């Protein structure tokens, strides 16, 4: 019933929706190839892609890599307790709800106007068990009970940059507190040459977690272009072999670094504390053209 209602409300030749939100100009642009799919842009920068008919479809390559982490966080179909720092269009929360029914999730998105826009134009399924908090990511994380989360995903950008207070060891102390033993932390880290920010984020995670893996486009890892890397951390061994297989078979193949190779890649970078934390670098204009 819900699907047909939305189909009547939004015709096949849907028009883009543009609205001012706290973070700038938000645009929802219809996907020409998928009947009820939309891309969310903020000030022209793509943030999320959602297919309301198929929420398990992930269009952006970094979100597919986060999807691999979600798939491997527990046996197939097992419900998760998941926390998403950064909401966008709730793409990954919808993915978890579709692939792991009965999961219980919290989304923390500071931009309350964006939350209202997404809820109105791209409504969540009524039975999705997704709670959305309109507050700062670190403040929202602090409200998660100790040991509640199987998975914490950090995908937070303000003005295309990750805020400084979400890049530190103190932030990861809060992540660890919220995670159950053996729970998984995954972060979308954006950087370009010389990759100083990414190396610092790896060192910061290594100071708080025993096992790490990094998934990214080889060209990004070689410092040839700006892009996204997915950093995965856990106190228990990660399913590196399966993560490597999935990343390599993606339409945009990714490389997985772990162990000694990841330590070498970090190049002696030091962990980042709150007192020295800075926002991630701004992407060059060419990234979005």
PDB file of C-alpha atoms in Angstrom:
ATOM      1  CA  UNK A   1       0.000   0.000   0.000  1.00  0.00           C
ATOM      2  CA  UNK A   2       2.766   2.457   0.972  1.00  0.00           C
ATOM      3  CA  UNK A   3       4.548   1.915  -2.312  1.00  0.00           C
ATOM      4  CA  UNK A   4       1.498   2.640  -4.450  1.00  0.00           C
ATOM      5  CA  UNK A   5       0.669   5.707  -2.343  1.00  0.00           C
ATOM      6  CA  UNK A   6       4.131   7.158  -2.909  1.00  0.00           C
ATOM      7  CA  UNK A   7       3.948   6.294  -6.588  1.00  0.00           C
ATOM      8  CA  UNK A   8       0.727   8.286  -6.914  1.00  0.00           C
ATOM      9  CA  UNK A   9       2.175  11.219  -4.987  1.00  0.00           C
ATOM     10  CA  UNK A  10       5.398  11.323  -7.006  1.00  0.00           C
ATOM     11  CA  UNK A  11       4.947  10.813 -10.769  1.00  0.00           C
ATOM     12  CA  UNK A  12       7.434   8.900 -12.883  1.00  0.00           C
ATOM     13  CA  UNK A  13       8.904  12.116 -14.312  1.00  0.00           C
ATOM     14  CA  UNK A  14       9.703  13.413 -10.830  1.00  0.00           C
ATOM     15  CA  UNK A  15      11.198  16.858 -10.432  1.00  0.00           C
ATOM     16  CA  UNK A  16      14.195  17.699  -8.310  1.00  0.00           C
ATOM     17  CA  UNK A  17      13.518  19.111  -4.856  1.00  0.00           C
ATOM     18  CA  UNK A  18      15.679  21.971  -3.537  1.00  0.00           C
ATOM     19  CA  UNK A  19      15.475  23.373  -0.044  1.00  0.00           C
ATOM     20  CA  UNK A  20      17.688  25.349   2.320  1.00  0.00           C
ATOM     21  CA  UNK A  21      18.844  23.293   5.309  1.00  0.00           C
ATOM     22  CA  UNK A  22      21.253  24.105   8.116  1.00  0.00           C
ATOM     23  CA  UNK A  23      24.233  22.855   6.099  1.00  0.00           C
ATOM     24  CA  UNK A  24      23.462  24.737   2.884  1.00  0.00           C
ATOM     25  CA  UNK A  25      21.334  24.087  -0.187  1.00  0.00           C
ATOM     26  CA  UNK A  26      20.000  20.522  -0.195  1.00  0.00           C
ATOM     27  CA  UNK A  27      18.866  19.028  -3.497  1.00  0.00           C
ATOM     28  CA  UNK A  28      17.123  15.724  -4.092  1.00  0.00           C
ATOM     29  CA  UNK A  29      17.716  14.791  -7.729  1.00  0.00           C
ATOM     30  CA  UNK A  30      15.809  11.878  -9.290  1.00  0.00           C
ATOM     31  CA  UNK A  31      17.811   9.011 -10.760  1.00  0.00           C
ATOM     32  CA  UNK A  32      16.936   8.695 -14.458  1.00  0.00           C
ATOM     33  CA  UNK A  33      17.700   4.964 -14.445  1.00  0.00           C
ATOM     34  CA  UNK A  34      15.797   3.897 -11.315  1.00  0.00           C
ATOM     35  CA  UNK A  35      12.132   4.816 -10.872  1.00  0.00           C
ATOM     36  CA  UNK A  36      12.139   5.786  -7.185  1.00  0.00           C
ATOM     37  CA  UNK A  37      15.789   6.540  -6.569  1.00  0.00           C
ATOM     38  CA  UNK A  38      17.266   9.880  -5.560  1.00  0.00           C
ATOM     39  CA  UNK A  39      20.645  11.509  -5.021  1.00  0.00           C
ATOM     40  CA  UNK A  40      21.046  13.968  -2.162  1.00  0.00           C
ATOM     41  CA  UNK A  41      23.430  16.863  -2.747  1.00  0.00           C
ATOM     42  CA  UNK A  42      24.443  19.585  -0.291  1.00  0.00           C
ATOM     43  CA  UNK A  43      25.817  22.725  -1.948  1.00  0.00           C
ATOM     44  CA  UNK A  44      26.429  20.639  -5.078  1.00  0.00           C
ATOM     45  CA  UNK A  45      28.394  17.885  -3.310  1.00  0.00           C
ATOM     46  CA  UNK A  46      26.820  14.401  -3.568  1.00  0.00           C
ATOM     47  CA  UNK A  47      26.011  13.051  -0.101  1.00  0.00           C
ATOM     48  CA  UNK A  48      23.756  10.014  -0.499  1.00  0.00           C
ATOM     49  CA  UNK A  49      21.852   7.910  -3.001  1.00  0.00           C
ATOM     50  CA  UNK A  50      18.657   6.104  -2.031  1.00  0.00           C
ATOM     51  CA  UNK A  51      16.450   3.700  -3.979  1.00  0.00           C
ATOM     52  CA  UNK A  52      13.124   3.497  -2.163  1.00  0.00           C
ATOM     53  CA  UNK A  53      12.147   0.379  -4.117  1.00  0.00           C
ATOM     54  CA  UNK A  54      15.461  -1.368  -3.396  1.00  0.00           C
ATOM     55  CA  UNK A  55      17.155   0.006  -0.251  1.00  0.00           C
ATOM     56  CA  UNK A  56      19.763  -2.774  -0.479  1.00  0.00           C
ATOM     57  CA  UNK A  57      21.105  -1.081  -3.641  1.00  0.00           C
ATOM     58  CA  UNK A  58      24.158   1.073  -2.877  1.00  0.00           C
ATOM     59  CA  UNK A  59      25.221   3.384  -5.694  1.00  0.00           C
ATOM     60  CA  UNK A  60      28.245   5.163  -4.188  1.00  0.00           C
ATOM     61  CA  UNK A  61      31.398   3.046  -4.074  1.00  0.00           C
ATOM     62  CA  UNK A  62      32.374   4.049  -0.529  1.00  0.00           C
ATOM     63  CA  UNK A  63      28.873   3.139   0.670  1.00  0.00           C
ATOM     64  CA  UNK A  64      29.187  -0.266  -0.994  1.00  0.00           C
ATOM     65  CA  UNK A  65      32.423  -0.760   0.944  1.00  0.00           C
ATOM     66  CA  UNK A  66      30.638   0.165   4.144  1.00  0.00           C
ATOM     67  CA  UNK A  67      27.926  -2.251   3.031  1.00  0.00           C
ATOM     68  CA  UNK A  68      30.535  -5.033   2.879  1.00  0.00           C
ATOM     69  CA  UNK A  69      31.527  -4.222   6.459  1.00  0.00           C
ATOM     70  CA  UNK A  70      27.876  -4.346   7.523  1.00  0.00           C
ATOM     71  CA  UNK A  71      27.419  -7.688   5.740  1.00  0.00           C
ATOM     72  CA  UNK A  72      30.415  -9.152   7.584  1.00  0.00           C
ATOM     73  CA  UNK A  73      29.668  -7.676  11.019  1.00  0.00           C
ATOM     74  CA  UNK A  74      27.519 -10.702  11.939  1.00  0.00           C
ATOM     75  CA  UNK A  75      26.160 -13.858  10.314  1.00  0.00           C
ATOM     76  CA  UNK A  76      23.805 -13.133   7.375  1.00  0.00           C
ATOM     77  CA  UNK A  77      20.380 -11.909   8.418  1.00  0.00           C
ATOM     78  CA  UNK A  78      21.170 -11.539  12.106  1.00  0.00           C
ATOM     79  CA  UNK A  79      19.718  -8.301  13.501  1.00  0.00           C
ATOM     80  CA  UNK A  80      22.176  -5.645  14.628  1.00  0.00           C
ATOM     81  CA  UNK A  81      22.222  -2.797  17.072  1.00  0.00           C
ATOM     82  CA  UNK A  82      23.714  -0.100  14.836  1.00  0.00           C
ATOM     83  CA  UNK A  83      24.631   3.542  15.356  1.00  0.00           C
ATOM     84  CA  UNK A  84      25.071   5.797  12.320  1.00  0.00           C
ATOM     85  CA  UNK A  85      26.905   9.049  12.947  1.00  0.00           C
ATOM     86  CA  UNK A  86      25.869  11.251  10.042  1.00  0.00           C
ATOM     87  CA  UNK A  87      22.499  10.666   8.456  1.00  0.00           C
ATOM     88  CA  UNK A  88      22.376  12.079   4.958  1.00  0.00           C
ATOM     89  CA  UNK A  89      19.422  10.332   3.364  1.00  0.00           C
ATOM     90  CA  UNK A  90      19.714   7.402   5.836  1.00  0.00           C
ATOM     91  CA  UNK A  91      21.128   5.185   3.068  1.00  0.00           C
ATOM     92  CA  UNK A  92      23.087   2.787   5.262  1.00  0.00           C
ATOM     93  CA  UNK A  93      20.406   2.597   7.937  1.00  0.00           C
ATOM     94  CA  UNK A  94      17.924   1.626   5.214  1.00  0.00           C
ATOM     95  CA  UNK A  95      20.444  -0.939   3.963  1.00  0.00           C
ATOM     96  CA  UNK A  96      20.734  -2.539   7.401  1.00  0.00           C
ATOM     97  CA  UNK A  97      16.928  -2.581   7.786  1.00  0.00           C
ATOM     98  CA  UNK A  98      16.561  -4.272   4.380  1.00  0.00           C
ATOM     99  CA  UNK A  99      19.341  -6.846   4.776  1.00  0.00           C
ATOM    100  CA  UNK A 100      18.987  -7.489   8.507  1.00  0.00           C
ATOM    101  CA  UNK A 101      15.291  -7.237   9.441  1.00  0.00           C
ATOM    102  CA  UNK A 102      14.480  -6.539  13.118  1.00  0.00           C
ATOM    103  CA  UNK A 103      17.698  -4.567  13.552  1.00  0.00           C
ATOM    104  CA  UNK A 104      17.466  -1.657  15.972  1.00  0.00           C
ATOM    105  CA  UNK A 105      19.250   1.484  14.807  1.00  0.00           C
ATOM    106  CA  UNK A 106      20.054   5.009  15.864  1.00  0.00           C
ATOM    107  CA  UNK A 107      20.925   7.719  13.341  1.00  0.00           C
ATOM    108  CA  UNK A 108      22.591  10.891  14.620  1.00  0.00           C
ATOM    109  CA  UNK A 109      22.296  13.803  12.174  1.00  0.00           C
ATOM    110  CA  UNK A 110      22.939  17.336  13.384  1.00  0.00           C
ATOM    111  CA  UNK A 111      21.088  19.062  10.536  1.00  0.00           C
ATOM    112  CA  UNK A 112      17.488  19.041  11.775  1.00  0.00           C
ATOM    113  CA  UNK A 113      16.197  20.741   8.616  1.00  0.00           C
ATOM    114  CA  UNK A 114      17.819  18.053   6.486  1.00  0.00           C
ATOM    115  CA  UNK A 115      16.233  15.348   8.639  1.00  0.00           C
ATOM    116  CA  UNK A 116      12.802  16.925   8.091  1.00  0.00           C
ATOM    117  CA  UNK A 117      13.377  17.136   4.335  1.00  0.00           C
ATOM    118  CA  UNK A 118      14.476  13.503   4.038  1.00  0.00           C
ATOM    119  CA  UNK A 119      11.661  12.238   6.252  1.00  0.00           C
ATOM    120  CA  UNK A 120       9.120  14.120   4.122  1.00  0.00           C
ATOM    121  CA  UNK A 121      10.437  13.300   0.649  1.00  0.00           C
ATOM    122  CA  UNK A 122      12.078   9.906   1.242  1.00  0.00           C
ATOM    123  CA  UNK A 123      10.107   8.459   4.154  1.00  0.00           C
ATOM    124  CA  UNK A 124      11.421   5.549   6.158  1.00  0.00           C
ATOM    125  CA  UNK A 125       9.429   2.339   6.301  1.00  0.00           C
ATOM    126  CA  UNK A 126       7.103   2.385   9.290  1.00  0.00           C
ATOM    127  CA  UNK A 127       8.537  -0.868  10.670  1.00  0.00           C
ATOM    128  CA  UNK A 128      12.201   0.004  10.103  1.00  0.00           C
ATOM    129  CA  UNK A 129      13.051   0.471  13.824  1.00  0.00           C
ATOM    130  CA  UNK A 130      15.276   3.472  13.058  1.00  0.00           C
ATOM    131  CA  UNK A 131      15.433   6.316  15.581  1.00  0.00           C
ATOM    132  CA  UNK A 132      16.817   9.629  14.342  1.00  0.00           C
ATOM    133  CA  UNK A 133      18.397  12.153  16.710  1.00  0.00           C
ATOM    134  CA  UNK A 134      18.988  15.715  15.484  1.00  0.00           C
ATOM    135  CA  UNK A 135      22.121  16.551  17.445  1.00  0.00           C
ATOM    136  CA  UNK A 136      25.901  16.651  17.152  1.00  0.00           C
ATOM    137  CA  UNK A 137      27.417  13.248  16.374  1.00  0.00           C
ATOM    138  CA  UNK A 138      29.621  13.090  19.461  1.00  0.00           C
ATOM    139  CA  UNK A 139      26.845  14.331  21.727  1.00  0.00           C
ATOM    140  CA  UNK A 140      24.467  11.760  20.244  1.00  0.00           C
ATOM    141  CA  UNK A 141      27.028   8.987  20.648  1.00  0.00           C
ATOM    142  CA  UNK A 142      27.358   9.908  24.322  1.00  0.00           C
ATOM    143  CA  UNK A 143      23.678   8.993  24.796  1.00  0.00           C
ATOM    144  CA  UNK A 144      24.178   5.435  23.500  1.00  0.00           C
ATOM    145  CA  UNK A 145      24.240   2.991  26.449  1.00  0.00           C
ATOM    146  CA  UNK A 146      27.536   1.286  27.296  1.00  0.00           C
ATOM    147  CA  UNK A 147      28.113  -1.811  25.165  1.00  0.00           C
ATOM    148  CA  UNK A 148      24.855  -1.389  23.231  1.00  0.00           C
ATOM    149  CA  UNK A 149      26.138  -1.284  19.653  1.00  0.00           C
ATOM    150  CA  UNK A 150      27.254  -4.133  17.427  1.00  0.00           C
ATOM    151  CA  UNK A 151      28.290  -1.545  14.842  1.00  0.00           C
ATOM    152  CA  UNK A 152      29.149   2.156  14.814  1.00  0.00           C
ATOM    153  CA  UNK A 153      29.433   3.826  11.396  1.00  0.00           C
ATOM    154  CA  UNK A 154      30.920   7.322  11.168  1.00  0.00           C
ATOM    155  CA  UNK A 155      30.113   9.177   7.941  1.00  0.00           C
ATOM    156  CA  UNK A 156      29.972  12.776   9.086  1.00  0.00           C
ATOM    157  CA  UNK A 157      30.733  15.735   6.865  1.00  0.00           C
ATOM    158  CA  UNK A 158      30.067  19.420   7.365  1.00  0.00           C
ATOM    159  CA  UNK A 159      30.890  21.478   4.314  1.00  0.00           C
ATOM    160  CA  UNK A 160      32.528  18.355   2.761  1.00  0.00           C
ATOM    161  CA  UNK A 161      34.892  18.042   5.764  1.00  0.00           C
ATOM    162  CA  UNK A 162      34.778  15.758   8.789  1.00  0.00           C
ATOM    163  CA  UNK A 163      34.652  17.949  11.936  1.00  0.00           C
ATOM    164  CA  UNK A 164      37.807  17.923  14.051  1.00  0.00           C
ATOM    165  CA  UNK A 165      36.141  16.584  17.216  1.00  0.00           C
ATOM    166  CA  UNK A 166      35.248  13.358  15.344  1.00  0.00           C
ATOM    167  CA  UNK A 167      38.883  12.536  14.477  1.00  0.00           C
ATOM    168  CA  UNK A 168      40.484  12.077  17.913  1.00  0.00           C
ATOM    169  CA  UNK A 169      41.409   9.365  20.383  1.00  0.00           C
ATOM    170  CA  UNK A 170      38.888  10.841  22.830  1.00  0.00           C
ATOM    171  CA  UNK A 171      36.161  10.409  20.217  1.00  0.00           C
ATOM    172  CA  UNK A 172      37.210   6.796  19.724  1.00  0.00           C
ATOM    173  CA  UNK A 173      37.107   6.265  23.493  1.00  0.00           C
ATOM    174  CA  UNK A 174      33.418   7.157  23.233  1.00  0.00           C
ATOM    175  CA  UNK A 175      32.996   4.775  20.278  1.00  0.00           C
ATOM    176  CA  UNK A 176      34.605   1.954  22.269  1.00  0.00           C
ATOM    177  CA  UNK A 177      32.353   2.648  25.240  1.00  0.00           C
ATOM    178  CA  UNK A 178      29.239   2.337  23.046  1.00  0.00           C
ATOM    179  CA  UNK A 179      30.417  -0.857  21.304  1.00  0.00           C
ATOM    180  CA  UNK A 180      29.873  -4.311  22.740  1.00  0.00           C
ATOM    181  CA  UNK A 181      32.988  -6.507  23.057  1.00  0.00           C
ATOM    182  CA  UNK A 182      33.871  -7.527  19.511  1.00  0.00           C
ATOM    183  CA  UNK A 183      31.763  -4.747  18.012  1.00  0.00           C
ATOM    184  CA  UNK A 184      32.888  -3.079  14.779  1.00  0.00           C
ATOM    185  CA  UNK A 185      33.697   0.547  14.052  1.00  0.00           C
ATOM    186  CA  UNK A 186      33.735   1.761  10.442  1.00  0.00           C
ATOM    187  CA  UNK A 187      34.531   5.283   9.267  1.00  0.00           C
ATOM    188  CA  UNK A 188      34.420   7.044   5.927  1.00  0.00           C
ATOM    189  CA  UNK A 189      37.671   9.030   5.711  1.00  0.00           C
ATOM    190  CA  UNK A 190      38.202  11.489   2.861  1.00  0.00           C
ATOM    191  CA  UNK A 191      41.696  12.638   1.927  1.00  0.00           C
ATOM    192  CA  UNK A 192      44.069  13.346  -0.920  1.00  0.00           C
ATOM    193  CA  UNK A 193      47.806  13.611  -1.422  1.00  0.00           C
ATOM    194  CA  UNK A 194      49.937  13.548   0.717  1.00  0.00           C
ATOM    195  CA  UNK A 195      47.366  11.545   2.771  1.00  0.00           C
ATOM    196  CA  UNK A 196      48.497  13.019   6.097  1.00  0.00           C
ATOM    197  CA  UNK A 197      44.933  13.065   7.450  1.00  0.00           C
ATOM    198  CA  UNK A 198      44.276   9.433   6.513  1.00  0.00           C
ATOM    199  CA  UNK A 199      47.561   8.255   8.029  1.00  0.00           C
ATOM    200  CA  UNK A 200      46.745  10.141  11.227  1.00  0.00           C
ATOM    201  CA  UNK A 201      43.303   8.539  11.390  1.00  0.00           C
ATOM    202  CA  UNK A 202      44.804   5.062  11.023  1.00  0.00           C
ATOM    203  CA  UNK A 203      47.279   5.799  13.822  1.00  0.00           C
ATOM    204  CA  UNK A 204      44.456   7.140  15.998  1.00  0.00           C
ATOM    205  CA  UNK A 205      42.371   3.995  15.491  1.00  0.00           C
ATOM    206  CA  UNK A 206      45.426   1.781  16.121  1.00  0.00           C
ATOM    207  CA  UNK A 207      45.847   3.470  19.496  1.00  0.00           C
ATOM    208  CA  UNK A 208      42.389   2.288  20.534  1.00  0.00           C
ATOM    209  CA  UNK A 209      41.682  -0.957  18.611  1.00  0.00           C
ATOM    210  CA  UNK A 210      43.712  -4.138  18.210  1.00  0.00           C
ATOM    211  CA  UNK A 211      42.693  -4.956  14.633  1.00  0.00           C
ATOM    212  CA  UNK A 212      42.358  -2.602  11.656  1.00  0.00           C
ATOM    213  CA  UNK A 213      41.711  -2.771   7.932  1.00  0.00           C
ATOM    214  CA  UNK A 214      41.528  -0.070   5.282  1.00  0.00           C
ATOM    215  CA  UNK A 215      39.536  -0.317   2.036  1.00  0.00           C
ATOM    216  CA  UNK A 216      40.096   2.191  -0.753  1.00  0.00           C
ATOM    217  CA  UNK A 217      40.670   2.723  -4.443  1.00  0.00           C
ATOM    218  CA  UNK A 218      44.322   1.894  -5.225  1.00  0.00           C
ATOM    219  CA  UNK A 219      44.771   5.329  -6.822  1.00  0.00           C
ATOM    220  CA  UNK A 220      43.736   6.975  -3.546  1.00  0.00           C
ATOM    221  CA  UNK A 221      46.125   4.799  -1.547  1.00  0.00           C
ATOM    222  CA  UNK A 222      48.945   5.722  -3.920  1.00  0.00           C
ATOM    223  CA  UNK A 223      48.209   9.400  -3.367  1.00  0.00           C
ATOM    224  CA  UNK A 224      47.224  10.029  -6.964  1.00  0.00           C
ATOM    225  CA  UNK A 225      43.810  11.551  -6.289  1.00  0.00           C
ATOM    226  CA  UNK A 226      41.436  12.732  -3.587  1.00  0.00           C
ATOM    227  CA  UNK A 227      38.922  10.107  -2.511  1.00  0.00           C
ATOM    228  CA  UNK A 228      37.274   8.080   0.226  1.00  0.00           C
ATOM    229  CA  UNK A 229      38.760   5.294   2.300  1.00  0.00           C
ATOM    230  CA  UNK A 230      36.821   3.066   4.673  1.00  0.00           C
ATOM    231  CA  UNK A 231      38.638   2.441   7.948  1.00  0.00           C
ATOM    232  CA  UNK A 232      37.456  -0.613   9.905  1.00  0.00           C
ATOM    233  CA  UNK A 233      38.446  -1.345  13.509  1.00  0.00           C
ATOM    234  CA  UNK A 234      37.652  -4.013  16.082  1.00  0.00           C
ATOM    235  CA  UNK A 235      39.137  -5.612  19.169  1.00  0.00           C
ATOM    236  CA  UNK A 236      38.749  -9.041  17.552  1.00  0.00           C
ATOM    237  CA  UNK A 237      40.228 -10.241  14.237  1.00  0.00           C
ATOM    238  CA  UNK A 238      38.432  -8.881  11.191  1.00  0.00           C
ATOM    239  CA  UNK A 239      37.222 -11.043   8.253  1.00  0.00           C
ATOM    240  CA  UNK A 240      39.996  -9.646   6.070  1.00  0.00           C
ATOM    241  CA  UNK A 241      39.964 -12.404   3.431  1.00  0.00           C
ATOM    242  CA  UNK A 242      36.246 -12.024   2.701  1.00  0.00           C
ATOM    243  CA  UNK A 243      36.439  -8.231   2.858  1.00  0.00           C
ATOM    244  CA  UNK A 244      39.294  -8.356   0.348  1.00  0.00           C
ATOM    245  CA  UNK A 245      37.300 -10.614  -1.975  1.00  0.00           C
ATOM    246  CA  UNK A 246      34.254  -8.363  -1.884  1.00  0.00           C
ATOM    247  CA  UNK A 247      36.242  -5.181  -2.376  1.00  0.00           C
ATOM    248  CA  UNK A 248      38.106  -6.684  -5.341  1.00  0.00           C
ATOM    249  CA  UNK A 249      34.888  -7.835  -7.023  1.00  0.00           C
ATOM    250  CA  UNK A 250      33.187  -4.429  -6.740  1.00  0.00           C
ATOM    251  CA  UNK A 251      32.369  -2.553  -9.990  1.00  0.00           C
ATOM    252  CA  UNK A 252      35.080  -0.117  -8.812  1.00  0.00           C
ATOM    253  CA  UNK A 253      37.591  -2.561  -7.293  1.00  0.00           C
ATOM    254  CA  UNK A 254      39.107  -1.568  -3.972  1.00  0.00           C
ATOM    255  CA  UNK A 255      42.243  -2.706  -2.192  1.00  0.00           C
ATOM    256  CA  UNK A 256      42.352  -3.838   1.432  1.00  0.00           C
ATOM    257  CA  UNK A 257      45.383  -3.048   3.586  1.00  0.00           C
ATOM    258  CA  UNK A 258      45.875  -4.590   7.027  1.00  0.00           C
ATOM    259  CA  UNK A 259      48.538  -5.845   9.380  1.00  0.00           C
ATOM    260  CA  UNK A 260      52.146  -4.909   8.702  1.00  0.00           C
ATOM    261  CA  UNK A 261      51.328  -3.373   5.316  1.00  0.00           C
ATOM    262  CA  UNK A 262      48.862  -0.994   6.965  1.00  0.00           C
ATOM    263  CA  UNK A 263      51.382  -0.120   9.678  1.00  0.00           C
ATOM    264  CA  UNK A 264      53.943   0.653   6.991  1.00  0.00           C
ATOM    265  CA  UNK A 265      51.396   2.741   5.102  1.00  0.00           C
ATOM    266  CA  UNK A 266      50.782   4.806   8.249  1.00  0.00           C
ATOM    267  CA  UNK A 267      54.435   5.873   8.045  1.00  0.00           C
ATOM    268  CA  UNK A 268      54.955   6.710  11.691  1.00  0.00           C
ATOM    269  CA  UNK A 269      51.986   9.095  11.951  1.00  0.00           C
ATOM    270  CA  UNK A 270      50.971   9.893  15.523  1.00  0.00           C
ATOM    271  CA  UNK A 271      47.539   9.441  17.074  1.00  0.00           C
ATOM    272  CA  UNK A 272      45.415  12.599  17.121  1.00  0.00           C
ATOM    273  CA  UNK A 273      44.147  13.989  20.433  1.00  0.00           C
ATOM    274  CA  UNK A 274      41.322  16.496  20.890  1.00  0.00           C
ATOM    275  CA  UNK A 275      43.877  19.207  21.622  1.00  0.00           C
ATOM    276  CA  UNK A 276      45.515  18.827  18.189  1.00  0.00           C
ATOM    277  CA  UNK A 277      42.571  17.649  16.070  1.00  0.00           C
ATOM    278  CA  UNK A 278      41.708  19.436  12.836  1.00  0.00           C
ATOM    279  CA  UNK A 279      38.941  18.881  10.297  1.00  0.00           C
ATOM    280  CA  UNK A 280      39.636  16.672   7.302  1.00  0.00           C
ATOM    281  CA  UNK A 281      40.968  18.509   4.228  1.00  0.00           C
ATOM    282  CA  UNK A 282      38.519  20.114   1.848  1.00  0.00           C
ATOM    283  CA  UNK A 283      38.202  18.256  -1.445  1.00  0.00           C
ATOM    284  CA  UNK A 284      39.404  20.054  -4.566  1.00  0.00           C
ATOM    285  CA  UNK A 285      36.616  21.499  -6.738  1.00  0.00           C
ATOM    286  CA  UNK A 286      37.411  18.965  -9.467  1.00  0.00           C
ATOM    287  CA  UNK A 287      36.097  16.115  -7.275  1.00  0.00           C
ATOM    288  CA  UNK A 288      32.490  17.183  -7.909  1.00  0.00           C
ATOM    289  CA  UNK A 289      32.781  18.163 -11.572  1.00  0.00           C
TER     290      UNK A 289
END
